[in-house]
Amino acid sequence: MPPSAPEAEANGHRAPGPEADLRGLSFQWNLLAWAALVGTLTGLAVVAFHELLGFINNFLFGPFVEGLLVIGRSTPASPADLPPIDLPPLAPDSGTPLRALLQLGLDGIGLLAAAPATPPAPPPISLPNTPDWLALWPVVVVPTLGGLAVGLLRHVAGSVGPGLSSLMAIADGRQGGEPRLPLLRLVAASLSLGSGASLGPEGPSVEGGGNIGLWVALKGRLSPQAQKALVGAGVAAGLAAGFKAPIAGVFFAFEGSYSAIPGRPSLRAVLVAAVASALVTQLCLGDTPILRLPAYEVRSPLELPLYLGLGLLASLMSWLLIRLLAAGRGERVQSVVRRLPPGMPTALGGAALGAMALVFPQVLGVGYDTIEALLGRDGGIPLLTLVALIGVKLVATTVSNATGFVGGGFAPSLFLGAVLGNCYGQALGSGGLNLPVAEPPAYAMVGMAAVLAGSARAPLTALLLLFELTRDIRIVLPLMAAAGLSAALVERWQGIHDPGLMGPDPLEERRRGQLAEIAVEEAFEPDAPLVLPAAMTASDALARLVDSHGHCLLVEQAGLALGLVTIGDLQRGLTSELQRLGPLCLADCIRTELVWLPVGANLDRLEDQLRPNGLRQVPVFVLEGGSGDHLPHGLPSGGLAMGRLRGMASRDGMARAQARRFQAASERPSIKASATGST
């Protein structure tokens, strides 16, 4: 039997009562405990991922390549004539074969190899009667075999688990499915990146953390709100562990376009998970930054407008990267990929990567060492070489993503930003205009943040990530200018719906595709929209809205729509009316521009209008336009005539439309069975 209240107090415990329920302490403390568990598990998973990635990378581009070179020699040389190939172990967080490739003799071909150290270079390996590029055939073999292994693994497993947008949709109840522990995803990513895929390790870390968060929440039978909070906690823990940047991880959990994390308890949970994950990573892998960046150099405050020019170029680079990745994961390309035998698409993708690496080995793997080489030079790299490297890296990343390799998009964004910034710095300085500006590495660092901000739609994350890596307060102002401009321009060009840096999530896109098949008219409210004149008093309008059991109303003047007013807008207006001299009219309660839809839109567009704006209803007009990437926001030129209003589409109406479609689909088999006489 449970102890009585006096006994509980005598033991130092208070019996639960209404006060404890109102405070909600048990929910918050329990959520923090779950978040700490998610952060710890995510940190351990990321540590294991980096160790496995380093092992695979060292083996493939170490003893395996050495063996291939020995086997492939047409005229074996005596051991005395051949210097030993010393391949020092790579750092676990490097995850790139570039340094090993350079030690195998590629620094004569790779134009961005790091400057030689002070000791003299060893004599070259004797490869008689063979062109240099032909002797490097193992560089093609390794990504090909790695791609074959990844493709077969994905074929046998079927799926590596849901992505971020699907995880949030599962937690929110908008999509079915189950999360998975990220074992398969991390193994596939280790094989992909270890064999040379032109992707990054942060994507698997972040998505793995999100899967761990939702898996723990479901096993703990937590509420949907807590499930979304733990997904965000896992995302923050994954980025904090992957980049050793807990502050950037926290901001990314709330800034990502997939995110719908509510409430102050969720913020505390995200903070706890990020701290726990970063602590585990530092204890296991050390506190050395994943990128060693130089100190930021400031020449003059008047140089700030030049960083806006870099932000403009970075937005173009981000937009191009997003479009190429989306095209590679689009239906046209994937229909061709699906026709090939299992494992063949990734094997062909790996062969293409190896062919590109014969000229530019820097495209293989994560590329952090190439970034450090760019940031460690004061120019001196030919500008045309950098431009060519940008094009090859874009192609390599697109091929890696489209053919089925597993990896993230942060590292390619940072790589492209560093090369672009170095190009821009050279063009402004000694390589072009000869302006008294900072050296190219300074622009390379800002370019990294600007391209990442535009491609990931996360300017604050990019800003804080570079700040945590440099720990230099002087870099903040250029970062804010370039990253903010890049993210704003990409959102303007790309539209509201964001398929993600690595392309669309298949499960989420399938759900979105089902919404796109239903016209917005099926989500109309049964009652006619409430339309009131702009001159009506707010108190009368509130009474009419309450009587109609509605959530919002349309304000019209002279036959034209002025805006949308919610019941919350009316309440706030009437509260402030106490300090006014006269009555508050309805036109004064309009707080935002009108959000609407054309009659030809579908339910996926309705969802895009409802969720970001926090609305429950959206008016629909008979008007051309608004069916592309950019949703209508505000009044068009000439206004919206109230005679063109066709109805009010709502969130409840969207749910009813989906339920009708589901009911009709479930009835078809029974109708077909009765028609054929089967039972």
Coordinates of C-alpha atoms in Angstrom, one line a residue, residues 553-555 561-565 590 592-596 609 615 619 621 632-636 640:
L553 CA -12.4 36.5 -40.3
L554 CA -11.7 38.5 -43.4
V555 CA -11.6 42.2 -43.4
A561 CA -9.8 42.1 -49.1
L562 CA -7.6 43.9 -46.6
G563 CA -6.4 41.2 -44.4
L564 CA -7.0 38.3 -42.0
V565 CA -7.8 38.8 -38.3
I590 CA -4.8 43.6 -38.9
T592 CA 0.2 40.7 -40.6
E593 CA 0.0 40.6 -44.4
L594 CA -2.8 38.5 -45.9
V595 CA -1.9 34.8 -46.3
W596 CA -4.1 33.2 -49.0
Q609 CA 0.7 28.2 -45.5
L615 CA -2.9 29.7 -38.7
P619 CA -8.9 32.1 -47.6
F621 CA -9.5 33.0 -54.1
P632 CA 1.3 34.0 -52.1
H633 CA 1.9 36.3 -49.2
G634 CA 0.4 39.7 -49.0
L635 CA -2.0 41.5 -51.4
P636 CA -1.1 41.3 -55.2
L640 CA -8.1 40.7 -54.2

